[in-house]
Amino acid sequence: MTIDNLPTRIRHWIGGELLDSADGRLFDVADPVTNTPYAQAARGSQADIDRAVSAAGSAFPAWKGISNRERANMLNRIADAVEARHEQLAQFESFDSGLPITQAKGQAKRAAENFRYFADVIVALGEEAFRQADSQFSYVVRTPVGVAGLITPWNTPFMLESWKLAPAVASGCTLVLKPAEWTPLSASLWPEIFAEAGLPAGVVNIVHGVGEEAGQALVDHPDVPRISFTGSTSTGRHILRSSADHLKTTSMELGGKSPVVVFADADLDAALDSVVFGVFSLNGERCTAGSRVLVERTVYDEFAQRLAHRAEQVRVGPPSDPVTEVGALVHPDHYQRVLDYVDIGRKEATLLAGGTRPDHLPDGNYLQPTVFAGVTQDARIFQEEIFGPVVAVAPFDTETEAITLANATQYGLAAYIWTSDLQRGHRLAHAVESGMVWVNSHNIRDLRTPFGGVKASGVGREGGAHSVDFYTESKIVHVAMGHVHTPKFGGGTS
């Protein structure tokens, strides 16, 4: 596939300028179809993070000082610039991440909507006030915290960057973004987008590089009071430990092993469609993927066989092909990790479908969608996040057993429940340990709702007003409206 305007060098964006690393270091960036480097990116270090934080700090007073309406207008201009590049963005995202082009084409629209949504939120969001009869009036002042550090993942990178950028900018923060090193290509579009929209220099700064260097330096920087991270649970734990020295506030959207609970009375056709889409779309590289399917025993065999048949029919192919439904996994290291889990699964359960490279794709990071049945609770493919097109299917007999199995992992990001009994649907929605639950639906999000997980799936919530809360501090101001009686200590007994 020929990509127009593909860069060969990706630079940092600091203080409104494209810059090389202070020490001149670079790293190779490869596409997942050929695993051949197509560009080099600046490899950020402590010095580059220092420059970026300094630029953000210098820009903060002016950006903090403008009205919410002015910031909202800026966000809408950014959204316009994103939408104007939707074709290029889709090509970049598909080429760099292996995401099928038909799925990548929705990313610009979703990214733009994030900016438009938070433009609306920041204008409409009010602040609280309290009155204590006629004696005192109290009101809340919401102020941006300063420089925020954003660390984003390699799956649907541009959209997930926008998810953090929009509320941070809307709230009046300035920021430093560290994109994922495996997929920096679409992030290279942000500088021209921000310049076209007229965003003041230094409000957004971008430092590329590897997590252990640039990411760690951002987490450790004393002048960055907020860290928003999306990625693995192990990295999230490390960031939390590192953030403790400066008592930073963090928001962590981490790993998932989300259950799909299918009862015999469910619309099995709709449930099957949802399971197939939920675990195999985005190449299975989705944090909320329903990767554990728990099926009531009376329909278990039928459902597992139908799922396997559908998995075999999923079209695996080059990301640029419009008929492709599963493309190439993002990176050889990740591809090997997923293959290792497939090998583990062969020893733990029954392989019903997939598990191998498609015959027509001898090169590239390709895997036929894979279904394991008879998976037990203690199996590694039941317990551990694979983050690829692999699903584990297990039976249950009772509602109580379904809840036990659904809660039997360290994770708690999302859950999906399929039943025609809405009372049971509500019961399970309350009993399942997860931050988000969908009943008789797949992963359809309302941007106003809180997004996040429990247990090892995260800390905090983003989305809607929750995101603005994260990037601001709330101060309560109490004002006396009349005479205040204060007990007089040390003034004698009179």
Coordinates of C-alpha atoms in Angstrom, one line a residue:
M1 CA 0.0 0.0 0.0
T2 CA 1.3 3.4 -0.9
I3 CA 0.9 6.0 1.9
D4 CA 0.9 9.7 0.9
N5 CA 3.1 12.1 2.9
L6 CA 4.7 9.3 5.0
P7 CA 7.4 10.9 7.1
T8 CA 10.9 9.3 7.4
R9 CA 11.7 11.3 10.5
I10 CA 9.3 11.9 13.5
R11 CA 10.4 14.7 15.8
H12 CA 9.3 16.0 19.2
W13 CA 6.9 19.0 19.4
I14 CA 8.1 21.3 22.1
G15 CA 7.1 24.9 22.6
G16 CA 5.6 25.0 19.2
E17 CA 8.7 23.7 17.4
L18 CA 9.6 20.4 15.8
L19 CA 12.8 19.3 17.5
D20 CA 15.3 16.5 17.5
S21 CA 16.3 14.9 20.8
A22 CA 18.8 16.9 22.8
D23 CA 21.3 14.0 22.5
G24 CA 20.4 13.3 18.9
R25 CA 19.3 9.7 19.5
L26 CA 16.7 8.0 17.3
F27 CA 14.8 4.7 17.2
D28 CA 13.4 2.8 14.3
V29 CA 9.7 2.5 13.6
A30 CA 8.4 -0.5 11.6
D31 CA 5.1 -1.4 10.1
P32 CA 3.5 -4.7 11.3
V33 CA 3.0 -6.2 7.8
T34 CA 6.6 -6.2 6.7
N35 CA 8.3 -5.5 10.1
T36 CA 10.6 -3.3 8.2
P37 CA 11.5 0.2 9.5
Y38 CA 9.9 3.0 7.5
A39 CA 10.9 5.9 9.7
Q40 CA 13.1 7.0 12.6
A41 CA 11.7 8.8 15.6
A42 CA 13.4 11.1 18.1
R43 CA 14.2 9.1 21.2
G44 CA 13.4 11.3 24.2
S45 CA 15.4 11.5 27.4
Q46 CA 15.3 13.4 30.6
A47 CA 16.6 16.5 28.9
D48 CA 13.7 16.5 26.3
I49 CA 11.1 16.0 29.1
D50 CA 12.7 18.9 31.0
R51 CA 12.4 21.1 27.9
A52 CA 8.8 20.0 27.3
V53 CA 7.7 20.6 30.9
S54 CA 9.4 24.0 30.9
A55 CA 7.6 25.0 27.7
A56 CA 4.3 23.8 29.2
G57 CA 4.9 25.6 32.5
S58 CA 5.7 28.8 30.6
A59 CA 2.4 28.5 28.6
F60 CA 0.3 27.7 31.6
P61 CA -0.5 31.1 33.1
A62 CA -1.9 32.5 29.8
W63 CA -3.8 29.4 28.9
K64 CA -5.3 29.1 32.4
G65 CA -6.3 32.8 32.2
I66 CA -8.6 32.6 29.1
S67 CA -12.3 31.9 29.4
N68 CA -13.9 28.5 29.1
R69 CA -15.7 29.7 26.0
E70 CA -12.4 30.7 24.3
R71 CA -11.0 27.2 25.1
A72 CA -14.1 25.6 23.8
N73 CA -13.7 27.5 20.5
M74 CA -10.2 26.3 20.3
L75 CA -11.3 22.7 20.8
N76 CA -13.8 22.9 18.1
R77 CA -11.2 24.3 15.7
I78 CA -9.0 21.3 16.6
A79 CA -11.9 19.0 15.9
D80 CA -12.3 20.6 12.5
A81 CA -8.6 20.1 11.7
V82 CA -8.8 16.5 12.8
E83 CA -11.8 15.8 10.6
A84 CA -10.2 17.5 7.6
R85 CA -7.4 14.8 7.8
H86 CA -9.7 11.8 8.2
E87 CA -8.4 9.9 5.1
Q88 CA -4.7 10.5 5.9
L89 CA -5.3 9.6 9.6
A90 CA -7.0 6.4 8.7
Q91 CA -4.1 5.4 6.4
F92 CA -1.5 6.3 9.0
E93 CA -3.3 4.5 11.7
S94 CA -3.8 1.3 9.7
F95 CA -0.3 1.3 8.3
D96 CA 1.4 1.8 11.6
S97 CA -0.8 -0.3 13.9
G98 CA -2.1 -3.1 11.6
L99 CA -5.7 -2.0 12.3
P100 CA -8.0 -2.9 9.3
I101 CA -8.6 0.2 7.2
T102 CA -12.3 0.0 7.6
Q103 CA -12.0 0.2 11.4
A104 CA -9.3 2.9 11.2
K105 CA -11.6 5.1 9.3
G106 CA -13.8 5.7 12.3
Q107 CA -10.9 7.0 14.4
A108 CA -10.9 10.6 13.1
K109 CA -14.6 11.0 13.8
R110 CA -14.3 9.6 17.3
A111 CA -11.2 11.8 18.0
A112 CA -13.0 14.9 16.7
E113 CA -16.0 14.1 18.8
N114 CA -13.9 13.9 21.9
F115 CA -12.8 17.5 21.3
R116 CA -16.3 18.7 20.5
Y117 CA -17.7 16.9 23.5
F118 CA -15.3 18.5 26.0
A119 CA -15.8 21.9 24.3
D120 CA -19.5 21.5 25.3
V121 CA -18.7 20.2 28.8
I122 CA -16.3 23.0 29.8
V123 CA -18.8 25.7 28.8
A124 CA -21.8 24.0 30.5
L125 CA -20.1 22.7 33.6
G126 CA -21.1 24.7 36.7
E127 CA -19.6 25.0 40.1
E128 CA -21.3 24.3 43.4
A129 CA -22.6 26.8 45.9
F130 CA -23.9 26.3 49.5
R131 CA -25.8 28.7 51.8
Q132 CA -26.0 28.3 55.5
A133 CA -29.1 30.2 56.2
D134 CA -28.1 33.9 56.3
S135 CA -24.9 33.4 58.1
Q136 CA -22.5 32.1 55.5
F137 CA -22.2 31.5 51.8
S138 CA -19.8 28.9 50.4
Y139 CA -18.8 28.4 46.8
V140 CA -16.5 26.1 44.9
V141 CA -13.7 27.4 42.6
R142 CA -12.4 24.9 40.1
T143 CA -8.8 25.7 38.9
P144 CA -6.5 23.8 36.5
V145 CA -3.7 21.9 38.2
G146 CA -0.8 23.0 35.9
V147 CA 1.2 20.7 33.7
A148 CA -0.3 17.2 33.1
G149 CA 1.6 14.2 31.9
L150 CA -0.2 11.9 29.4
I151 CA 1.1 8.5 28.5
T152 CA -0.9 6.7 25.8
P153 CA -1.0 3.1 24.4
W154 CA -0.3 1.7 21.0
N155 CA -3.8 0.4 20.3
T156 CA -6.0 3.0 18.4
P157 CA -3.3 5.5 19.4
F158 CA -4.7 8.7 17.9
M159 CA -8.2 8.3 19.3
L160 CA -6.9 7.4 22.8
E161 CA -4.5 10.4 22.6
S162 CA -7.5 12.6 21.9
W163 CA -9.4 11.1 24.8
K164 CA -6.8 12.5 27.1
L165 CA -5.7 15.7 25.2
A166 CA -9.3 17.1 24.9
P167 CA -10.2 17.2 28.6
A168 CA -6.7 18.3 29.7
V169 CA -6.7 21.3 27.3
A170 CA -10.4 22.1 28.0
S171 CA -9.7 22.2 31.7
G172 CA -7.0 24.8 31.3
C173 CA -4.0 22.6 31.8
T174 CA -0.9 22.5 29.6
L175 CA 0.6 19.2 29.0
V176 CA 3.3 16.8 27.8
L177 CA 2.2 13.8 25.8
K178 CA 4.3 10.7 25.5
P179 CA 2.9 8.5 22.7
A180 CA 3.5 4.8 22.5
E181 CA 6.9 4.0 20.8
W182 CA 5.5 1.2 18.6
T183 CA 2.9 3.5 16.9
P184 CA 4.1 7.1 16.8
L185 CA 3.0 7.8 13.2
S186 CA -0.5 9.2 13.7
A187 CA 0.8 11.4 16.6
S188 CA 3.0 13.1 14.0
L189 CA -0.2 14.8 12.7
W190 CA -0.9 16.6 16.0
P191 CA 1.6 19.5 15.5
E192 CA 0.1 20.6 12.2
I193 CA -3.4 20.1 13.6
F194 CA -2.6 22.3 16.6
A195 CA -0.9 24.9 14.4
E196 CA -3.8 25.1 12.0
A197 CA -6.2 25.5 14.9
G198 CA -4.1 28.3 16.4
L199 CA -3.3 26.6 19.7
P200 CA -0.7 28.7 21.5
A201 CA 2.8 27.3 21.6
G202 CA 3.6 25.2 24.6
V203 CA 0.1 24.3 25.6
V204 CA 0.6 20.8 24.1
N205 CA 4.1 19.3 23.9
I206 CA 4.9 15.9 22.5
V207 CA 8.0 13.8 23.4
H208 CA 8.5 10.5 21.7
G209 CA 10.6 7.7 23.1
V210 CA 10.6 4.5 25.0
G211 CA 8.6 4.2 28.3
E212 CA 11.6 3.4 30.5
E213 CA 13.3 6.6 29.5
A214 CA 10.9 9.4 28.3
G215 CA 7.9 7.9 30.1
Q216 CA 9.8 7.4 33.4
A217 CA 11.3 10.9 33.2
L218 CA 7.8 12.4 32.8
V219 CA 6.4 10.4 35.7
D220 CA 9.3 11.5 37.9
H221 CA 9.3 15.2 37.0
P222 CA 8.5 17.2 40.1
D223 CA 6.6 19.9 38.1
V224 CA 4.0 17.5 36.6
P225 CA 1.3 17.0 39.3
R226 CA -1.0 14.8 37.2
I227 CA -0.2 11.6 35.3
S228 CA -2.9 9.9 33.1
F229 CA -1.8 6.5 31.8
T230 CA -3.4 3.8 29.7
G231 CA -1.5 0.6 29.4
S232 CA -0.6 -2.6 31.2
T233 CA -1.3 -3.3 34.8
S234 CA 2.4 -4.1 35.5
T235 CA 3.4 -0.7 34.1
G236 CA 0.6 1.0 36.0
R237 CA 1.8 -0.4 39.3
H238 CA 5.3 0.8 38.5
I239 CA 4.0 4.3 37.7
L240 CA 2.0 4.4 41.0
R241 CA 5.1 3.5 43.0
S242 CA 7.2 6.2 41.2
S243 CA 4.5 8.8 41.6
A244 CA 4.4 8.3 45.4
D245 CA 7.5 10.4 46.0
H246 CA 5.8 13.6 44.7
L247 CA 2.3 12.5 45.9
K248 CA 1.0 12.8 42.3
T249 CA -2.6 12.3 41.4
T250 CA -2.9 9.5 38.8
S251 CA -5.6 8.1 36.5
M252 CA -4.9 4.6 35.4
E253 CA -6.8 2.6 32.8
L254 CA -5.1 -0.8 32.9
G255 CA -5.5 -4.4 31.8
G256 CA -8.7 -6.3 31.4
K257 CA -10.0 -9.9 31.1
S258 CA -13.7 -9.0 30.6
P259 CA -16.3 -11.7 31.0
V260 CA -19.3 -12.2 28.6
V261 CA -22.0 -14.1 30.5
V262 CA -24.5 -15.8 28.2
F263 CA -27.7 -17.4 29.6
A264 CA -29.7 -19.9 27.8
D265 CA -32.7 -17.5 27.6
A266 CA -30.6 -14.8 25.8
D267 CA -31.0 -13.9 22.1
L268 CA -28.1 -16.2 21.2
D269 CA -27.8 -14.8 17.7
A270 CA -27.3 -11.3 19.0
A271 CA -25.0 -12.5 21.8
L272 CA -22.9 -14.4 19.2
D273 CA -22.6 -11.3 17.0
S274 CA -21.5 -9.3 20.0
V275 CA -18.9 -11.8 21.2
V276 CA -17.3 -12.2 17.7
F277 CA -17.1 -8.4 17.2
G278 CA -16.1 -7.7 20.8
V279 CA -13.1 -10.0 20.9
F280 CA -11.9 -10.0 17.3
S281 CA -12.4 -6.3 16.1
L282 CA -9.4 -4.0 16.5
N283 CA -7.4 -7.2 16.0
G284 CA -8.4 -8.3 19.5
E285 CA -6.1 -5.5 20.8
R286 CA -8.9 -3.9 22.9
C287 CA -8.8 -3.3 26.6
T288 CA -12.5 -4.0 27.0
A289 CA -12.6 -7.1 24.8
G290 CA -14.9 -9.9 26.0
S291 CA -12.1 -12.5 26.1
R292 CA -13.8 -14.8 28.6
V293 CA -17.1 -16.2 27.4
L294 CA -19.2 -17.9 30.1
V295 CA -22.1 -19.9 28.7
E296 CA -25.0 -21.6 30.5
R297 CA -24.4 -25.4 30.1
T298 CA -27.6 -26.2 28.3
V299 CA -26.5 -24.1 25.3
Y300 CA -22.8 -24.3 25.9
D301 CA -21.8 -26.9 23.2
E302 CA -24.0 -25.2 20.6
F303 CA -22.7 -21.7 21.3
A304 CA -19.1 -22.8 21.4
Q305 CA -19.3 -24.6 18.1
R306 CA -21.1 -21.6 16.5
L307 CA -18.4 -19.3 17.8
A308 CA -15.7 -21.5 16.4
H309 CA -17.4 -21.5 13.0
R310 CA -17.7 -17.8 13.0
A311 CA -14.0 -17.4 14.0
E312 CA -13.0 -19.5 11.1
Q313 CA -15.0 -17.2 8.7
V314 CA -13.4 -14.0 10.0
R315 CA -11.3 -12.5 7.1
V316 CA -7.7 -12.1 8.1
G317 CA -5.6 -10.0 5.7
P318 CA -3.6 -6.9 4.9
P319 CA -4.8 -3.9 6.9
S320 CA -5.2 -1.9 3.7
D321 CA -7.7 -4.3 2.2
P322 CA -11.3 -3.1 2.7
V323 CA -12.6 -6.6 3.2
T324 CA -10.1 -7.4 6.1
E325 CA -11.7 -7.9 9.5
V326 CA -8.5 -8.8 11.4
G327 CA -5.2 -7.3 10.3
A328 CA -1.7 -7.7 11.5
L329 CA -0.8 -7.6 15.2
V330 CA 1.1 -4.4 16.1
H331 CA 4.6 -5.6 16.7
P332 CA 6.7 -8.8 16.5
D333 CA 7.3 -8.9 20.3
H334 CA 3.5 -8.7 20.9
Y335 CA 2.8 -11.2 18.2
Q336 CA 5.1 -13.7 19.8
R337 CA 3.5 -13.0 23.2
V338 CA 0.1 -13.9 21.8
L339 CA 1.5 -17.0 20.0
D340 CA 3.0 -18.1 23.4
Y341 CA -0.4 -17.9 25.0
V342 CA -1.9 -20.0 22.1
D343 CA 0.7 -22.6 22.9
I344 CA -0.2 -22.5 26.6
G345 CA -3.9 -22.8 25.7
R346 CA -3.3 -25.9 23.6
K347 CA -2.0 -27.6 26.9
E348 CA -4.8 -26.2 29.1
A349 CA -8.0 -26.5 26.9
T350 CA -9.5 -27.7 23.7
L351 CA -8.6 -25.7 20.6
L352 CA -11.8 -25.3 18.5
A353 CA -10.6 -22.8 15.9
G354 CA -7.6 -20.8 14.7
G355 CA -4.3 -20.9 16.6
T356 CA -2.2 -20.6 13.5
R357 CA -1.0 -18.2 10.9
P358 CA -3.4 -18.1 7.9
D359 CA -2.0 -20.1 4.9
H360 CA -2.3 -17.1 2.5
L361 CA -0.3 -14.8 4.7
P362 CA 3.2 -16.3 5.0
D363 CA 4.7 -13.0 6.4
G364 CA 3.7 -10.4 8.9
N365 CA 2.1 -10.6 12.3
Y366 CA -1.0 -12.5 11.4
L367 CA -3.1 -14.9 13.5
Q368 CA -6.4 -16.6 12.6
P369 CA -9.0 -15.8 15.3
T370 CA -8.6 -18.4 18.0
V371 CA -11.3 -20.1 20.2
F372 CA -10.5 -22.4 23.2
A373 CA -13.3 -24.4 24.8
G374 CA -13.4 -26.2 28.1
V375 CA -11.3 -23.6 29.8
T376 CA -11.0 -24.0 33.5
Q377 CA -10.9 -21.2 36.1
D378 CA -7.3 -21.8 37.0
A379 CA -6.1 -21.8 33.3
R380 CA -3.7 -19.1 32.4
I381 CA -5.7 -18.3 29.3
F382 CA -8.7 -17.7 31.6
Q383 CA -6.7 -15.6 34.1
E384 CA -4.2 -13.5 32.1
E385 CA -4.7 -10.8 29.6
I386 CA -3.7 -11.9 26.1
F387 CA -4.6 -8.8 24.1
G388 CA -5.1 -10.5 20.8
P389 CA -7.8 -12.4 18.8
V390 CA -8.0 -15.2 21.3
V391 CA -11.1 -16.1 23.3
A392 CA -11.6 -18.6 26.2
V393 CA -15.1 -20.3 26.5
A394 CA -16.3 -22.0 29.7
P395 CA -19.6 -23.4 30.9
F396 CA -21.6 -22.6 34.1
D397 CA -24.7 -24.2 35.6
T398 CA -26.2 -21.6 38.0
E399 CA -26.4 -17.8 38.3
T400 CA -24.2 -18.0 41.4
E401 CA -21.5 -20.0 39.5
A402 CA -21.6 -17.4 36.7
I403 CA -20.9 -14.6 39.1
T404 CA -18.1 -16.6 40.7
L405 CA -16.5 -17.2 37.4
A406 CA -16.9 -13.7 36.2
N407 CA -15.2 -12.4 39.3
A408 CA -12.5 -15.0 39.3
T409 CA -9.6 -12.9 37.9
Q410 CA -7.6 -10.0 39.2
Y411 CA -9.2 -7.7 36.6
G412 CA -12.4 -5.7 36.6
L413 CA -12.7 -3.4 33.6
A414 CA -15.8 -4.4 31.7
A415 CA -18.5 -7.1 31.7
Y416 CA -21.2 -8.1 29.3
I417 CA -24.4 -9.9 30.3
W418 CA -26.9 -11.6 27.9
T419 CA -30.3 -12.7 29.2
S420 CA -33.9 -12.0 28.4
D421 CA -34.6 -11.8 32.2
L422 CA -33.9 -8.1 33.0
Q423 CA -34.2 -8.7 36.8
R424 CA -31.4 -11.2 36.5
G425 CA -29.5 -8.8 34.2
H426 CA -29.7 -6.1 36.9
R427 CA -28.6 -8.6 39.6
L428 CA -25.6 -9.7 37.7
A429 CA -24.7 -6.1 36.7
H430 CA -24.5 -5.3 40.4
A431 CA -22.7 -8.5 41.4
V432 CA -20.0 -8.5 38.8
E433 CA -16.8 -6.8 39.9
S434 CA -16.1 -4.3 37.0
G435 CA -16.1 -0.6 36.4
M436 CA -18.5 -0.9 33.4
V437 CA -21.3 -3.4 32.5
W438 CA -23.3 -3.8 29.4
V439 CA -26.6 -5.8 29.4
N440 CA -27.7 -7.2 26.1
S441 CA -25.3 -4.9 24.3
H442 CA -21.7 -4.7 23.1
N443 CA -19.3 -1.9 24.0
I444 CA -21.3 1.2 23.1
R445 CA -20.1 4.2 25.1
D446 CA -21.7 7.5 26.1
L447 CA -19.0 10.1 26.5
R448 CA -20.7 11.5 29.5
T449 CA -20.3 8.3 31.5
P450 CA -17.3 7.3 33.8
F451 CA -14.8 5.0 32.2
G452 CA -12.5 2.9 34.3
G453 CA -12.0 -0.3 36.2
V454 CA -11.7 -1.9 39.6
K455 CA -9.1 -4.2 41.1
A456 CA -6.1 -4.6 38.7
S457 CA -7.9 -2.8 35.9
G458 CA -7.3 0.7 37.1
V459 CA -7.4 3.6 39.5
G460 CA -9.8 6.5 39.0
R461 CA -12.3 7.4 36.3
E462 CA -12.2 9.5 33.2
G463 CA -15.0 10.6 30.9
G464 CA -17.4 13.5 31.2
A465 CA -17.1 15.6 34.3
H466 CA -14.9 13.0 35.8
S467 CA -12.1 14.0 33.4
V468 CA -12.5 17.6 34.2
D469 CA -12.3 16.7 37.9
F470 CA -9.0 15.0 37.3
Y471 CA -7.4 17.9 35.6
T472 CA -8.6 20.5 38.1
E473 CA -8.5 21.2 41.8
S474 CA -11.6 22.2 43.7
K475 CA -11.3 24.9 46.3
I476 CA -14.1 25.8 48.7
V477 CA -14.4 29.5 49.7
H478 CA -16.5 30.3 52.8
V479 CA -17.8 33.9 53.1
A480 CA -19.4 35.3 56.3
M481 CA -22.7 37.1 55.5
G482 CA -23.1 38.6 59.0
H483 CA -21.6 38.7 62.5
V484 CA -19.7 35.5 63.3
H485 CA -19.7 34.4 66.9
T486 CA -16.3 32.9 67.8
P487 CA -15.5 31.4 71.2
K488 CA -13.0 33.7 72.8
F489 CA -10.0 31.7 74.1
G490 CA -7.5 33.4 76.3
G491 CA -9.7 36.5 76.9
G492 CA -10.7 35.9 80.5
T493 CA -14.1 34.9 81.8
S494 CA -16.1 38.0 81.1

